[in-house]
XYZ file of C-alpha atoms in Angstrom:
560
model
C 34.844 -17.162 15.660
C 32.140 -15.538 17.560
C 28.794 -16.939 16.670
C 25.275 -16.464 17.751
C 23.567 -19.130 19.773
C 20.044 -19.435 21.182
C 19.992 -21.461 24.378
C 16.778 -23.018 25.804
C 16.997 -24.730 29.151
C 14.065 -26.513 30.817
C 14.158 -27.312 34.480
C 11.067 -28.547 36.240
C 12.050 -26.794 39.490
C 13.538 -23.584 38.133
C 11.152 -23.167 35.076
C 12.178 -22.359 31.552
C 14.354 -19.718 30.111
C 15.736 -18.629 26.761
C 18.712 -16.437 26.104
C 20.180 -15.104 22.902
C 23.785 -13.682 23.082
C 26.946 -13.773 20.911
C 29.499 -16.029 22.611
C 32.217 -18.525 21.808
C 30.761 -21.914 21.336
C 33.345 -23.870 23.341
C 33.340 -21.368 26.254
C 29.409 -21.483 26.393
C 29.316 -25.276 26.389
C 31.975 -25.601 29.020
C 30.373 -22.991 31.275
C 27.002 -24.637 31.067
C 28.362 -28.068 31.676
C 30.127 -26.816 34.819
C 26.968 -25.094 36.101
C 24.761 -28.113 35.555
C 27.348 -30.274 37.312
C 27.240 -28.044 40.367
C 23.443 -28.073 40.336
C 23.325 -31.853 40.073
C 20.282 -33.873 39.137
C 17.076 -32.005 39.800
C 15.115 -33.579 42.677
C 11.481 -33.595 42.272
C 9.384 -31.865 44.906
C 6.344 -33.558 46.449
C 3.784 -34.206 43.746
C 6.227 -32.885 41.020
C 7.292 -34.936 37.989
C 10.988 -35.271 37.386
C 12.195 -33.847 34.121
C 15.837 -34.085 32.927
C 17.735 -30.841 32.419
C 18.145 -30.152 28.754
C 20.211 -27.611 26.935
C 19.750 -26.986 23.165
C 22.345 -25.204 21.065
C 20.760 -23.674 17.958
C 23.043 -22.171 15.284
C 20.894 -20.114 12.898
C 21.964 -20.987 9.298
C 21.132 -17.455 8.175
C 23.741 -16.165 10.545
C 26.752 -18.437 10.435
C 26.643 -19.786 6.966
C 28.289 -17.601 4.329
C 26.071 -14.699 3.396
C 24.850 -14.248 -0.093
C 24.122 -10.511 0.326
C 26.909 -8.585 -1.278
C 28.995 -6.396 1.033
C 26.971 -7.438 4.111
C 28.243 -10.701 5.611
C 26.294 -11.683 8.698
C 28.009 -11.955 12.190
C 31.445 -11.678 10.742
C 31.027 -14.759 8.558
C 33.018 -14.541 5.394
C 31.080 -13.999 2.172
C 31.638 -16.704 -0.468
C 29.066 -15.812 -3.046
C 31.235 -14.190 -5.678
C 29.767 -10.787 -5.167
C 32.754 -9.124 -6.700
C 33.166 -11.521 -9.651
C 31.944 -10.479 -13.116
C 28.721 -12.318 -13.712
C 28.027 -14.678 -16.709
C 31.713 -15.476 -17.120
C 32.693 -12.126 -18.737
C 36.420 -12.078 -19.534
C 38.667 -10.318 -17.089
C 39.271 -6.714 -17.802
C 36.365 -6.561 -20.247
C 33.620 -5.036 -18.130
C 34.420 -5.147 -14.435
C 32.104 -6.361 -11.639
C 28.369 -6.141 -11.853
C 28.285 -6.614 -15.585
C 25.728 -8.865 -17.455
C 26.735 -10.825 -20.501
C 25.019 -10.123 -23.840
C 25.883 -10.099 -27.470
C 28.285 -7.354 -28.387
C 31.918 -6.452 -29.099
C 32.832 -6.900 -25.346
C 29.821 -9.008 -24.380
C 28.739 -6.980 -21.412
C 26.477 -4.112 -20.423
C 27.646 -1.127 -18.481
C 27.813 -1.880 -14.777
C 24.714 -0.676 -12.974
C 25.143 1.068 -9.625
C 23.912 -1.028 -6.841
C 21.042 0.545 -5.008
C 21.501 0.696 -1.200
C 19.427 -1.598 0.921
C 16.559 0.390 2.626
C 16.331 0.506 6.345
C 13.921 -2.344 7.210
C 12.384 -0.108 9.856
C 11.353 2.380 7.141
C 9.616 -0.182 4.941
C 8.061 -2.425 7.558
C 4.601 -0.718 7.400
C 2.670 -1.604 4.268
C -0.519 -0.189 2.453
C -2.569 -2.460 4.673
C -1.139 -2.977 8.199
C -2.057 -6.686 8.257
C 0.720 -7.151 5.677
C 3.438 -5.397 7.813
C 6.771 -7.165 7.862
C 8.819 -7.219 11.043
C 10.779 -10.338 10.168
C 14.013 -8.402 10.452
C 13.657 -8.574 14.251
C 14.054 -12.303 14.027
C 17.485 -12.039 12.487
C 20.045 -12.468 15.299
C 22.447 -9.800 13.758
C 19.903 -7.086 12.994
C 21.178 -3.569 13.895
C 17.996 -1.553 13.431
C 15.695 -0.560 16.256
C 12.733 1.783 15.608
C 9.745 3.118 17.570
C 7.406 0.367 18.392
C 9.745 -2.539 17.861
C 9.666 -3.572 21.447
C 5.934 -4.481 20.870
C 6.645 -6.631 17.733
C 7.400 -10.371 17.488
C 6.642 -10.740 21.135
C 6.836 -14.449 22.200
C 3.965 -15.692 24.283
C 4.780 -18.504 26.717
C 8.113 -20.326 27.160
C 10.135 -20.006 23.961
C 7.048 -18.665 22.203
C 5.037 -21.944 22.465
C 1.749 -19.923 22.445
C 2.558 -17.883 19.357
C 3.736 -14.388 18.591
C 2.012 -11.048 18.987
C 2.519 -7.604 17.224
C 0.964 -4.430 18.606
C 1.235 -1.088 16.750
C -0.550 1.679 14.926
C -0.355 5.181 13.409
C -1.012 8.768 14.369
C -1.680 11.156 11.490
C -2.554 14.816 11.386
C -3.437 16.759 8.230
C -4.317 20.392 7.804
C -6.255 21.600 4.652
C -6.484 25.083 3.176
C -8.973 24.841 0.269
C -10.151 27.559 -2.209
C -12.746 26.801 -4.866
C -13.315 23.165 -3.719
C -16.919 23.587 -2.594
C -18.165 21.943 0.634
C -19.351 25.308 1.949
C -22.806 25.820 3.505
C -24.944 27.584 0.872
C -22.346 27.057 -1.873
C -21.536 23.336 -2.186
C -20.286 23.446 -5.816
C -16.738 23.224 -7.076
C -14.905 25.896 -9.094
C -16.762 28.680 -7.152
C -15.608 31.260 -4.632
C -15.444 29.040 -1.451
C -12.815 28.868 1.301
C -12.318 26.129 3.980
C -9.654 25.456 6.566
C -9.755 22.371 8.844
C -7.594 19.758 10.577
C -8.079 16.040 10.192
C -6.884 13.737 12.974
C -6.471 9.850 12.613
C -5.434 7.208 15.108
C -5.042 3.527 14.135
C -4.239 0.741 16.600
C -3.780 -2.936 15.718
C -2.894 -6.282 17.212
C -1.686 -9.223 15.115
C -1.658 -12.621 16.854
C -0.074 -15.603 15.082
C -0.870 -18.660 17.240
C 1.184 -21.014 14.945
C 1.876 -21.599 11.286
C -1.852 -22.405 10.639
C -3.884 -19.881 12.628
C -3.742 -16.060 12.835
C -6.061 -13.349 14.255
C -5.910 -9.691 13.344
C -7.860 -6.665 14.667
C -7.483 -2.953 13.845
C -9.380 -0.006 15.124
C -9.642 3.578 13.999
C -10.551 7.004 15.252
C -11.016 9.748 12.592
C -11.737 13.237 13.795
C -12.390 16.639 12.342
C -11.845 20.197 13.548
C -13.376 22.758 11.167
C -15.248 25.993 10.779
C -18.995 25.883 11.102
C -19.561 26.651 7.371
C -17.553 23.605 6.255
C -19.720 20.595 5.099
C -17.762 17.514 6.032
C -17.001 14.892 3.332
C -18.158 11.314 4.102
C -14.505 10.274 4.366
C -13.559 12.855 7.098
C -15.079 11.400 10.275
C -15.495 8.082 12.059
C -15.456 8.396 15.878
C -14.372 4.853 16.743
C -14.712 1.767 14.590
C -13.026 -1.366 13.245
C -11.167 -1.360 9.977
C -10.105 -5.055 10.252
C -11.244 -7.962 12.346
C -10.475 -11.324 10.762
C -9.165 -14.823 11.162
C -6.699 -16.612 8.829
C -6.624 -20.334 8.535
C -3.849 -22.070 6.481
C -5.520 -24.921 4.652
C -2.507 -26.201 2.759
C 1.072 -25.019 2.055
C -0.332 -22.883 -0.853
C -3.883 -21.998 0.319
C -5.130 -19.763 3.107
C -8.703 -18.840 4.077
C -9.703 -15.538 5.595
C -13.135 -14.410 7.076
C -14.214 -11.185 8.612
C -13.877 -7.401 8.209
C -10.899 -6.630 5.917
C -9.345 -3.912 3.807
C -8.674 -4.764 0.168
C -5.616 -3.579 -1.850
C -4.688 -4.787 -5.295
C -2.317 -3.819 -8.055
C -1.684 -0.033 -8.580
C -4.963 0.667 -6.700
C -6.728 2.014 -9.796
C -9.759 -0.350 -9.150
C -9.422 -1.626 -5.529
C -7.900 0.255 -2.663
C -8.311 1.017 1.153
C -8.155 4.673 0.251
C -5.441 5.770 2.661
C -5.765 9.467 1.722
C -9.212 9.394 3.332
C -9.241 10.149 6.949
C -11.595 7.097 7.549
C -10.033 4.609 4.952
C -12.222 1.994 3.248
C -13.094 -1.515 4.268
C -15.339 -4.507 3.490
C -16.593 -7.622 5.257
C -16.655 -11.157 3.844
C -14.497 -14.131 2.923
C -11.297 -14.600 0.893
C -9.202 -17.481 -0.403
C -5.489 -16.759 -1.020
C -3.373 -19.090 -3.221
C 0.403 -18.598 -3.668
C 2.696 -21.030 -5.440
C 5.740 -20.452 -7.649
C 5.059 -17.499 -9.947
C 1.350 -17.159 -9.090
C -0.605 -15.322 -6.437
C -4.396 -15.596 -6.764
C -7.016 -14.172 -4.462
C -10.717 -14.856 -4.724
C -13.096 -12.914 -2.503
C -16.779 -12.175 -1.820
C -17.514 -9.195 0.378
C -20.075 -6.534 1.293
C -19.072 -2.793 1.229
C -18.811 -1.180 4.657
C -20.262 2.491 4.461
C -18.927 4.823 7.189
C -21.264 5.934 9.967
C -19.410 8.683 11.846
C -21.230 8.283 15.082
C -22.320 4.660 15.198
C -20.644 1.260 14.609
C -20.239 0.570 10.919
C -22.306 -2.331 9.495
C -21.927 -4.090 6.131
C -24.330 -3.007 3.437
C -25.843 -6.203 2.028
C -27.217 -4.137 -1.009
C -23.609 -3.527 -2.187
C -21.788 -6.776 -2.950
C -18.159 -6.645 -4.226
C -16.530 -9.883 -5.317
C -14.054 -11.191 -7.775
C -10.565 -12.692 -8.493
C -7.242 -10.881 -8.558
C -4.078 -12.704 -9.712
C -0.448 -11.726 -10.136
C 2.029 -13.615 -12.353
C 5.792 -13.044 -12.202
C 6.989 -15.702 -14.594
C 7.493 -13.365 -17.569
C 11.120 -12.454 -16.930
C 11.180 -8.823 -15.837
C 7.503 -8.195 -16.549
C 4.796 -8.699 -13.899
C 1.177 -9.184 -14.942
C -1.975 -8.566 -12.984
C -5.078 -10.284 -14.265
C -8.476 -9.620 -12.652
C -12.217 -9.921 -12.666
C -14.333 -7.714 -10.345
C -18.035 -7.829 -9.800
C -19.933 -4.995 -8.156
C -23.698 -5.237 -7.565
C -25.521 -2.245 -5.994
C -29.228 -2.833 -5.514
C -29.776 0.652 -4.244
C -28.346 2.306 -7.291
C -29.735 -0.498 -9.621
C -26.606 -1.679 -11.323
C -24.749 -4.971 -11.640
C -21.290 -4.444 -13.209
C -18.536 -6.863 -14.364
C -14.979 -5.649 -14.896
C -12.292 -7.683 -16.522
C -8.783 -6.167 -16.611
C -5.124 -6.637 -17.150
C -2.089 -4.719 -15.995
C 1.524 -5.244 -17.128
C 4.583 -3.389 -15.889
C 8.374 -3.668 -15.496
C 11.739 -2.468 -16.829
C 12.301 -2.199 -20.594
C 15.474 -3.762 -21.941
C 17.250 -1.870 -24.682
C 18.038 -3.585 -28.021
C 21.357 -4.900 -26.752
C 19.560 -6.527 -23.845
C 20.706 -4.086 -21.129
C 18.687 -2.277 -18.530
C 19.232 1.435 -19.207
C 16.617 2.754 -16.776
C 13.521 2.586 -19.060
C 10.212 1.359 -17.549
C 6.659 0.916 -18.634
C 3.127 0.338 -17.310
C -0.072 -0.497 -19.090
C -3.466 -1.184 -17.537
C -6.923 -1.519 -19.035
C -10.353 -3.072 -18.344
C -13.607 -3.735 -20.109
C -16.744 -3.258 -18.018
C -20.098 -4.921 -18.872
C -23.295 -5.797 -17.136
C -26.353 -3.564 -16.717
C -26.916 -0.143 -15.239
C -30.362 1.197 -14.453
C -32.042 -0.969 -17.035
C -29.560 -0.474 -19.820
C -26.576 -2.513 -20.923
C -23.242 -1.409 -19.567
C -20.429 -1.123 -22.227
C -17.548 0.846 -20.863
C -13.859 0.689 -20.035
C -10.663 2.470 -19.161
C -7.009 2.371 -20.275
C -3.751 3.804 -18.923
C -0.276 3.646 -20.564
C 3.018 5.072 -19.346
C 6.667 5.090 -20.158
C 9.219 6.074 -17.531
C 12.978 6.755 -17.424
C 15.462 6.836 -14.575
C 17.924 9.658 -15.374
C 21.568 9.503 -14.539
C 21.647 13.007 -12.979
C 21.877 14.762 -9.633
C 18.858 14.112 -7.390
C 18.196 10.781 -9.100
C 15.250 12.077 -11.176
C 12.647 9.680 -12.714
C 10.279 10.850 -15.406
C 7.002 9.309 -16.398
C 4.682 10.299 -19.312
C 1.193 8.816 -19.075
C -2.052 8.886 -21.042
C -5.291 8.089 -19.118
C -8.644 7.253 -20.775
C -12.065 6.399 -19.306
C -15.166 6.164 -21.375
C -18.186 8.476 -21.051
C -21.747 8.673 -22.409
C -22.340 10.652 -25.578
C -26.045 11.076 -24.770
C -29.089 8.858 -24.204
C -30.523 10.013 -27.538
C -27.607 8.688 -29.511
C -26.795 5.436 -27.508
C -29.260 3.308 -25.619
C -26.386 1.645 -23.611
C -24.527 3.188 -20.786
C -20.873 3.892 -21.678
C -19.795 5.805 -18.598
C -17.074 3.755 -16.806
C -17.607 3.109 -13.016
C -14.274 3.435 -11.275
C -15.299 0.930 -8.577
C -13.182 1.435 -5.246
C -9.903 3.024 -6.344
C -7.219 5.182 -4.630
C -8.650 8.035 -6.728
C -6.510 10.660 -4.989
C -3.285 9.220 -6.363
C -4.307 9.604 -10.008
C -5.964 12.348 -12.093
C -4.849 15.158 -9.758
C -4.525 15.490 -5.987
C -7.283 18.099 -5.903
C -9.678 15.253 -6.615
C -11.629 17.303 -9.099
C -11.645 14.443 -11.697
C -12.871 10.939 -11.321
C -11.959 8.014 -13.739
C -15.057 8.520 -15.926
C -15.567 10.445 -19.239
C -12.040 11.712 -19.166
C -8.829 11.748 -21.224
C -5.650 13.137 -19.861
C -2.047 13.309 -21.099
C 0.092 13.848 -17.949
C 3.717 13.953 -16.830
C 5.246 12.885 -13.488
C 8.708 13.802 -12.192
C 10.090 12.534 -8.887
C 13.463 13.475 -7.337
C 15.429 12.722 -4.193
C 17.799 15.588 -3.361
C 18.808 13.981 -0.087
C 18.394 10.649 1.643
C 15.521 12.037 3.644
C 13.914 14.404 1.205
C 11.652 13.353 -1.829
C 10.091 15.673 -4.279
C 7.243 15.162 -6.755
C 5.740 17.283 -9.582
C 2.788 16.085 -11.712
C 1.056 17.985 -14.503
C -2.341 17.023 -16.070
C -4.242 18.247 -19.025
C -7.869 17.210 -18.720
C -10.472 16.712 -21.540
C -13.826 15.041 -21.400
C -14.126 11.918 -23.469
C -17.588 12.966 -24.638
C -18.213 16.701 -24.637
C -22.001 16.094 -24.283
C -21.508 14.715 -20.846
C -19.956 16.091 -17.642
C -16.846 14.850 -15.835
C -17.660 13.830 -12.222
C -15.461 14.857 -9.368
C -14.237 12.789 -6.542
C -14.002 15.032 -3.400
C -15.293 18.202 -5.183
C -18.985 18.594 -6.104
C -18.831 18.867 -9.911
C -21.170 18.078 -12.775
C -24.269 19.642 -14.438
C -24.119 22.550 -11.835
C -20.716 23.863 -13.115
C -20.072 22.203 -16.494
C -21.449 22.747 -20.022
C -22.159 20.044 -22.612
C -20.502 21.466 -25.664
C -16.828 21.921 -24.729
C -14.364 19.123 -23.861
C -11.607 21.291 -22.202
C -12.053 20.735 -18.547
C -8.740 22.280 -17.502
C -5.244 21.494 -16.217
C -3.680 20.820 -12.851
C -0.179 21.023 -11.280
C 0.600 19.098 -8.154
C 3.802 19.692 -6.044
C 4.781 17.637 -3.031
C 7.766 17.489 -0.679
C 8.156 14.692 1.874
C 10.827 14.660 4.536
C 11.594 11.656 6.771
C 12.275 12.849 10.291
C 12.813 9.272 11.410
C 12.414 5.883 9.582
C 8.736 5.857 10.678
C 7.978 9.558 11.176
C 7.621 12.047 8.264
C 6.128 15.317 7.287
C 4.601 16.128 3.917
C 3.779 19.498 2.277
C 1.634 19.772 -0.820
C 0.253 22.510 -3.039
C -1.994 21.974 -6.113
C -3.495 24.447 -8.567
C -6.270 23.737 -11.079
C -6.739 26.015 -14.045
C -10.399 25.940 -15.031
C -11.057 25.206 -18.745
C -13.781 26.179 -21.114
C -16.079 23.378 -19.893
C -16.377 25.011 -16.519
C -19.305 27.432 -16.473
C -19.232 31.056 -15.220
C -18.512 32.321 -12.585
C -15.538 29.964 -12.850
C -12.896 30.004 -10.179
C -9.451 28.377 -10.380
C -8.794 25.990 -7.395
C -5.930 26.239 -4.863
C -5.202 23.430 -2.436
C -2.482 23.568 0.324
C -2.053 20.834 2.873
C 0.466 19.852 5.439
C 0.611 16.329 7.007
C 2.499 14.626 9.952
C 2.658 10.854 10.199
C 3.965 8.734 13.007
C 3.933 4.858 12.641
C 4.799 2.596 15.475
């Protein structure tokens, strides 16, 4: 059988070399023995220490032991994992392969179609690039090769004795055509007659150096540029002409505990509370310390950081008046359910508030009454927010609940129905506490409409999401929202659109509705184009002269 061997030879005179090649074991051993016999014992040169020739044969267990991945034995090794056998001991002829045993006449659920394994190149880049995964390159039988892979898992020194280095990044271009979204000189109010067209450019470059199993250094820079008409008033998230997103060191303290210090992006859960905000041209980052614990079913992070405001023309510095800290944990020991439990503290001395948010998120597939997975899913998340805000007590919160279903139909549609709630203030005259929820540092663009006209505060919204995949490379999305204010006596703030007292009344709760349409096409595993169109129908809460909003955008992304 042809097997994969890694050969390391050390000769004082000739240096060190490593080769990796598929060969026959007996042939390789005989050839090397003959070669070493011809060379003879290495004679030390003047002042050189004699070292014996050594040859090490390493047979990776992951390659030449039987593979436990169905239908994909490694390096020609024969599978022996029972991939085709009915699981749980179902009787022959009862259900067929892939069944699961439950109570019932036959004792088995309908066999579920096995999802194809994704190309590891396509999923290697994560929401934060310091979490990128290029481990597939270390598998001797890997067949995938994508743009930038030659700069990944580079061994430093003979046989990698000085560690490994990854170098990579991203280039992204996005064109905006906005009507009614404000940001125009002399008319910086949303839902008015404004028009803007501009191009956002972003380049990210990173280096990830893992010295050994205990020490790691990571640095990532960004350039975020804007080309626009003179009348456009740039958003704070549009420009940053050269800066650092990440610059930190990791030290592994124990098998379960790692410490991190430096500038770092934060991403947790579904990003409703903490996110690096990838939609923004500049992204979002912090500076401080973090402890990361992982063992069995638990992952727990504790961190204390300072927010990093963006300064477009100068090097960014942490704002010691804005401290963000907390604990975020994930527990996977509840069967098919995953639970996120978190506490987040945010103290802003400039705005005079000190908030404490405690939340819970649970999600996963829902089994039917017979115990089978029939494509139903659920997600719930909520948080209570206390503390004080501008001299008054903070008593606020948010909640989200959703039920989804994977449909057995062409284009593999998945349908979700959600309800979003975030508390608002009735009025200072009625309530001496502050009930307006502060959304902290979320990926606001992902939720409550891609136009970014609605923040997670003083809002209620039933909404429906449909995703489809007509082809392997094409993904489609449609998301409809109906927006109401939680308290009609207060306004609903916008995210990227100036909105509030200047364009909303305090007697109606119908803010409006929005439809988002997105098509994404993968040109290559790490290259894609995205086209989006969104329309917002202004409701009775928007004051005259109210304009509906139209937003078109086109994006090109290249990761390497």
